[in-house]
Coordinates of C-alpha atoms and ligand atoms in Angstrom, one line a residue:
X1 CA -0.1 0.1 0.0
X2 CA 1.3 3.6 -0.6
X3 CA -0.3 6.6 1.0
X4 CA -1.0 9.6 -1.3
X5 CA -1.3 12.4 0.7
X6 CA -3.6 15.3 -0.4
X7 CA -2.7 18.9 0.1
X8 CA -5.2 19.3 2.7
X9 CA -4.4 16.6 4.7
X10 CA -0.8 15.6 5.2
X11 CA -0.5 15.3 8.4
X12 CA -3.3 12.6 8.4
X13 CA -1.9 10.7 5.7
X14 CA 1.5 10.5 7.2
X15 CA 0.2 9.5 10.6
X16 CA -2.2 6.5 8.5
X17 CA 1.1 6.0 6.8
X18 CA 3.1 5.5 10.0
X19 CA 0.1 3.3 11.7
X20 CA 1.0 1.2 8.7
X21 CA 4.5 1.3 9.4
X22 CA 5.6 3.4 6.3
X23 CA 6.1 6.6 4.8
X24 CA 3.5 8.8 2.6
X25 CA 4.8 9.6 -0.2
X26 CA 6.3 12.5 -1.6
X27 CA 3.9 14.7 -3.7
X28 CA 4.2 18.1 -5.4
X29 CA 1.5 20.5 -5.1
X30 CA 1.6 24.3 -6.7
X31 CA -1.1 26.9 -8.0
X32 CA -0.4 28.3 -11.6
X33 CA -0.5 32.4 -11.9
X34 CA -4.1 31.9 -13.0
X35 CA -5.0 29.8 -10.3
X36 CA -4.9 26.7 -11.6
X37 CA -3.5 23.6 -9.5
X38 CA -0.4 21.2 -10.4
X39 CA -0.1 18.1 -8.8
X40 CA 2.6 15.6 -9.0
X41 CA 3.2 12.2 -7.2
X42 CA 6.8 11.3 -7.2
X43 CA 6.4 7.7 -6.4
X44 CA 5.8 4.9 -8.8
X45 CA 2.9 3.0 -8.3
X46 CA 3.1 0.0 -10.8
X47 CA 1.4 -2.8 -9.2
X48 CA 0.9 -1.1 -6.1
X49 CA -2.2 -0.3 -3.9
X50 CA -2.9 3.7 -3.7
X51 CA -4.5 5.1 -1.0
X52 CA -5.0 8.7 -1.9
X53 CA -6.2 10.9 1.6
X54 CA -7.7 13.6 0.9
X55 CA -10.4 16.2 2.4
X56 CA -12.9 18.1 0.6
X57 CA -13.2 21.7 2.7
X58 CA -13.0 24.0 -0.6
X59 CA -13.1 23.6 -3.9
X60 CA -9.6 23.1 -4.6
X61 CA -9.4 20.6 -2.2
X62 CA -11.8 18.5 -4.9
X63 CA -9.4 19.4 -8.1
X64 CA -6.7 18.6 -6.3
X65 CA -8.2 14.7 -5.4
X66 CA -9.5 14.4 -9.1
X67 CA -6.1 15.1 -10.2
X68 CA -4.4 12.7 -7.5
X69 CA -6.7 10.2 -8.6
X70 CA -5.4 10.4 -12.2
X71 CA -1.7 10.6 -11.0
X72 CA -2.2 7.4 -9.7
X73 CA -3.7 5.5 -12.7
X74 CA -1.0 3.0 -12.8
X75 CA -1.7 1.7 -9.1
X76 CA -3.1 -1.5 -9.8
X77 CA -5.8 -0.9 -7.0
X78 CA -6.7 2.9 -5.9
X79 CA -8.3 3.6 -2.6
X80 CA -9.6 7.2 -1.4
X81 CA -10.1 8.0 2.0
X82 CA -12.3 11.3 1.8
X83 CA -11.6 12.5 5.9
X84 CA -14.2 15.1 5.7
X85 CA -16.5 15.2 2.6
X86 CA -17.8 18.9 2.0
X87 CA -20.9 19.7 0.3
X88 CA -22.6 17.0 1.9
X89 CA -24.9 19.3 3.8
X90 CA -26.6 20.2 0.2
X91 CA -27.9 16.3 0.2
X92 CA -31.4 17.0 -1.5
X93 CA -32.8 19.8 -3.8
X94 CA -34.7 22.4 -1.3
X95 CA -35.6 24.5 -4.2
X96 CA -36.5 23.8 -8.0
X97 CA -33.2 23.8 -9.9
X98 CA -30.8 24.0 -7.2
X99 CA -27.8 21.5 -7.2
X100 CA -27.3 18.7 -5.3
X101 CA -23.9 19.3 -4.7
X102 CA -23.0 16.2 -3.0
X103 CA -24.6 14.4 -5.8
X104 CA -22.4 16.0 -8.4
X105 CA -19.1 15.8 -6.3
X106 CA -19.7 11.9 -5.7
X107 CA -20.2 11.7 -9.8
X108 CA -17.2 13.6 -10.3
X109 CA -15.1 11.3 -7.9
X110 CA -16.8 7.7 -8.9
X111 CA -16.7 8.8 -12.9
X112 CA -14.3 7.5 -15.1
X113 CA -14.3 4.0 -12.9
X114 CA -10.6 4.6 -11.4
X115 CA -11.5 4.7 -7.9
X116 CA -12.2 0.8 -6.6
X117 CA -13.2 1.9 -2.9
X118 CA -14.0 4.9 -0.8
X119 CA -14.0 5.7 2.8
X120 CA -15.6 8.9 4.4
X121 CA -15.0 9.8 8.4
X122 CA -18.8 11.2 9.7
X123 CA -20.1 12.4 6.4
X124 CA -23.3 14.5 7.3
X125 CA -26.1 12.5 5.9
X126 CA -25.2 8.8 5.6
X127 CA -27.9 8.8 2.2
X128 CA -25.2 11.0 0.5
X129 CA -22.8 7.8 0.0
X130 CA -25.3 6.2 -2.7
X131 CA -24.3 8.8 -4.6
X132 CA -21.3 7.4 -5.4
X133 CA -20.9 4.8 -8.2
X134 CA -18.4 2.6 -6.3
X135 CA -18.3 1.0 -2.8
X136 CA -18.1 3.6 -0.3
X137 CA -17.8 2.8 3.3
X138 CA -18.7 5.3 6.3
X139 CA -16.0 5.4 9.2
X140 CA -17.1 6.8 12.9
X141 CA -15.0 9.1 14.7
X142 CA -17.4 9.9 17.4
X143 CA -16.6 7.0 19.5
X144 CA -12.9 8.6 19.4
X145 CA -14.4 11.6 21.1
X146 CA -16.0 9.7 24.0
X147 CA -12.5 8.2 24.8
X148 CA -10.9 11.2 24.7
X149 CA -13.3 13.0 27.0
X150 CA -12.8 10.0 29.3
X151 CA -8.6 10.2 28.9
X152 CA -9.3 14.1 30.1
X153 CA -10.9 12.9 33.1
X154 CA -13.5 16.0 32.7
X155 CA -15.6 14.9 35.7
X156 CA -18.8 13.5 35.2
X157 CA -19.5 15.4 31.4
X158 CA -22.6 16.1 30.1
X159 CA -22.8 15.4 26.2
X160 CA -24.9 17.9 24.9
X161 CA -26.1 18.1 20.9
X162 CA -26.8 21.2 19.9
X163 CA -30.1 20.1 17.3
X164 CA -32.0 17.1 17.3
X165 CA -29.8 16.1 13.8
X166 CA -26.9 15.6 16.6
X167 CA -28.4 12.9 18.6
X168 CA -27.0 9.8 17.2
X169 CA -23.7 11.2 17.1
X170 CA -23.8 12.4 20.9
X171 CA -25.1 9.5 21.8
X172 CA -22.0 7.6 20.1
X173 CA -19.8 9.8 22.2
X174 CA -21.6 9.0 25.2
X175 CA -22.9 5.6 25.4
X176 CA -19.6 3.6 25.4
X177 CA -18.6 5.5 29.1
X178 CA -22.4 5.8 30.1
X179 CA -22.3 9.7 30.2
X180 CA -25.4 11.5 30.2
X181 CA -26.5 13.0 27.0
X182 CA -28.9 15.3 25.1
X183 CA -30.1 17.3 22.3
X184 CA -31.1 21.0 22.1
X185 CA -33.8 22.5 19.5
X186 CA -32.2 24.8 16.9
X187 CA -33.3 27.0 14.4
X188 CA -31.3 28.4 11.8
X189 CA -32.1 32.5 10.8
X190 CA -30.0 33.0 8.3
X191 CA -26.4 31.3 6.9
X192 CA -24.4 32.4 10.0
X193 CA -27.5 32.9 12.6
X194 CA -29.2 30.6 14.8
X195 CA -31.5 30.1 17.6
X196 CA -31.3 27.9 20.3
X197 CA -34.6 27.1 21.7
X198 CA -34.4 26.2 25.6
X199 CA -34.8 22.7 26.9
X200 CA -35.2 21.2 30.3
X201 CA -31.6 20.6 30.9
X202 CA -29.9 19.8 33.9
X203 CA -26.3 21.0 33.1
X204 CA -26.3 23.2 36.9
X205 CA -23.1 22.9 38.2
X206 CA -22.3 20.3 35.4
X207 CA -19.5 19.9 33.2
X208 CA -20.8 20.4 29.7
X209 CA -19.4 18.7 26.2
X210 CA -21.3 20.1 23.5
X211 CA -20.6 17.7 20.2
X212 CA -21.5 18.4 17.1
X213 CA -20.3 16.9 13.9
X214 CA -19.3 20.1 12.1
X215 CA -18.0 23.3 13.2
X216 CA -17.9 26.0 10.5
X217 CA -18.9 29.5 11.4
X218 CA -19.3 28.5 14.8
X219 CA -22.7 30.0 15.4
X220 CA -24.3 26.8 16.4
X221 CA -21.9 25.7 19.0
X222 CA -21.6 29.5 20.5
X223 CA -25.3 29.4 21.1
X224 CA -25.5 26.4 22.5
X225 CA -22.7 27.7 24.9
X226 CA -24.2 30.5 25.9
X227 CA -27.2 29.1 26.5
X228 CA -25.5 26.3 28.7
X229 CA -23.4 28.8 30.3
X230 CA -26.8 30.6 31.5
X231 CA -28.0 27.7 32.9
X232 CA -24.9 27.9 35.4
X233 CA -23.3 24.6 33.8
X234 CA -19.6 24.5 35.7
X235 CA -16.6 24.0 32.5
X236 CA -17.8 24.2 28.9
X237 CA -16.1 22.2 26.2
X238 CA -16.6 21.9 22.9
X239 CA -15.9 18.9 20.4
X240 CA -16.3 18.2 17.0
X241 CA -15.4 16.2 14.1
X242 CA -15.0 17.9 11.5
X243 CA -13.6 21.7 12.6
X244 CA -13.5 24.0 9.5
X245 CA -13.3 26.8 11.8
X246 CA -14.5 29.6 9.2
X247 CA -14.4 33.4 9.6
X248 CA -14.3 34.1 13.6
X249 CA -15.7 31.0 14.8
X250 CA -12.7 30.2 17.5
X251 CA -13.5 34.1 18.9
X252 CA -17.3 33.3 18.9
X253 CA -16.8 29.9 20.7
X254 CA -13.9 31.1 22.9
X255 CA -16.2 34.3 24.0
X256 CA -19.0 32.4 24.5
X257 CA -17.4 30.7 27.7
X258 CA -15.9 27.9 26.2
X259 CA -12.7 26.2 28.1
X260 CA -11.5 24.0 25.5
X261 CA -12.2 22.9 22.0
X262 CA -11.5 19.7 21.0
X263 CA -11.4 18.3 17.0
X264 CA -10.2 15.4 14.9
X265 CA -7.8 15.9 12.3
X266 CA -10.3 15.1 9.2
X267 CA -9.6 18.6 9.0
X268 CA -6.0 19.9 10.2
X269 CA -6.0 22.6 12.8
X270 CA -4.3 23.7 16.0
X271 CA -7.8 22.1 17.7
X272 CA -7.0 19.0 16.1
X273 CA -6.3 17.1 19.3
X274 CA -7.7 13.5 18.4
X275 CA -6.3 11.9 15.4
X276 CA -8.3 9.3 13.2
X277 CA -5.5 7.5 11.5
X278 CA -5.4 4.6 13.6
X279 CA -9.1 3.9 12.7
X280 CA -8.5 4.5 9.3
X281 CA -5.5 2.3 9.4
X282 CA -7.1 -0.6 10.9
X283 CA -9.8 -0.2 8.0
X284 CA -7.4 -0.2 5.5
X285 CA -5.9 -3.4 6.7
X286 CA -8.7 -5.0 7.9
Ligands
R5P301 C1 -25.5 21.5 10.4 O1 -26.5 20.7 10.3 C2 -24.3 20.9 11.0 O2 -24.6 19.6 12.0 C3 -23.8 21.9 12.1 O3 -24.5 22.1 13.1 C4 -23.4 22.9 11.4 O4 -22.9 22.8 10.1 C5 -22.7 23.9 12.0 O5 -22.6 25.5 11.5 P1 -22.0 26.5 12.0 O6 -20.9 26.5 12.6 O7 -21.8 27.7 11.3 O8 -23.0 27.5 12.8

């Protein structure tokens, strides 16, 4: 197996390679003056299995992934690991004439039959995986967050999801360690504004970990944290699988009284204290 790191997933790819006892292949990525991308994989891949690791959190991530898939064409098998599948929130047509973005991306990646298998970590909606034309397997990093909370020795934590959509996620974080869990009710007003409706939660004097799959602008988490703080919780932590942290997300979250932000390395940032590398490596060798 040869691990091919995409431009957005260089640290994670290196960690996966280390878990497998090797090194990630050296690649070159650059941008031409007109903004077009250039990608090159230095290692030969004849008779090898190529594992391309690339998160898709910006449009360039997708172009880079398509280029890598093309670059490894001499490999006898090509597996793609997508730690963060962007555009998955546009999983259906909400208004007539809209593109189903996740389907467009899935079609692009599986087109031409080069890719043999795909793994995606905590896709926002698993139904999206059906848009891919090749075998696509979901991976769940939620238990790793639960393990981290346990190791971090946060006393008697209550795991809170900011909305009903996070219920399964918080359950997967909390259940193995028998942490208490619940969800809030969220209403989205605009792209970066949400209102969290209060719910009868017993968070008073307790340590709370707010868990969501994605943190983008931080609006959802900041609102949830403010509400939980108003209910006199003790310490408030925030954990997510995919930390995009766009615009002033970090400030918004910290200003809401959050003690610590925890994320995985599906998107690499200073908050990536949990690695999904071993989970992915174990799956690749299963
Ligand atoms: C939405 O359904 C997701 O699970 C997240 O709650 C959302 O993407 C977070 O976005 P933001 O950080 O911009 O509020």
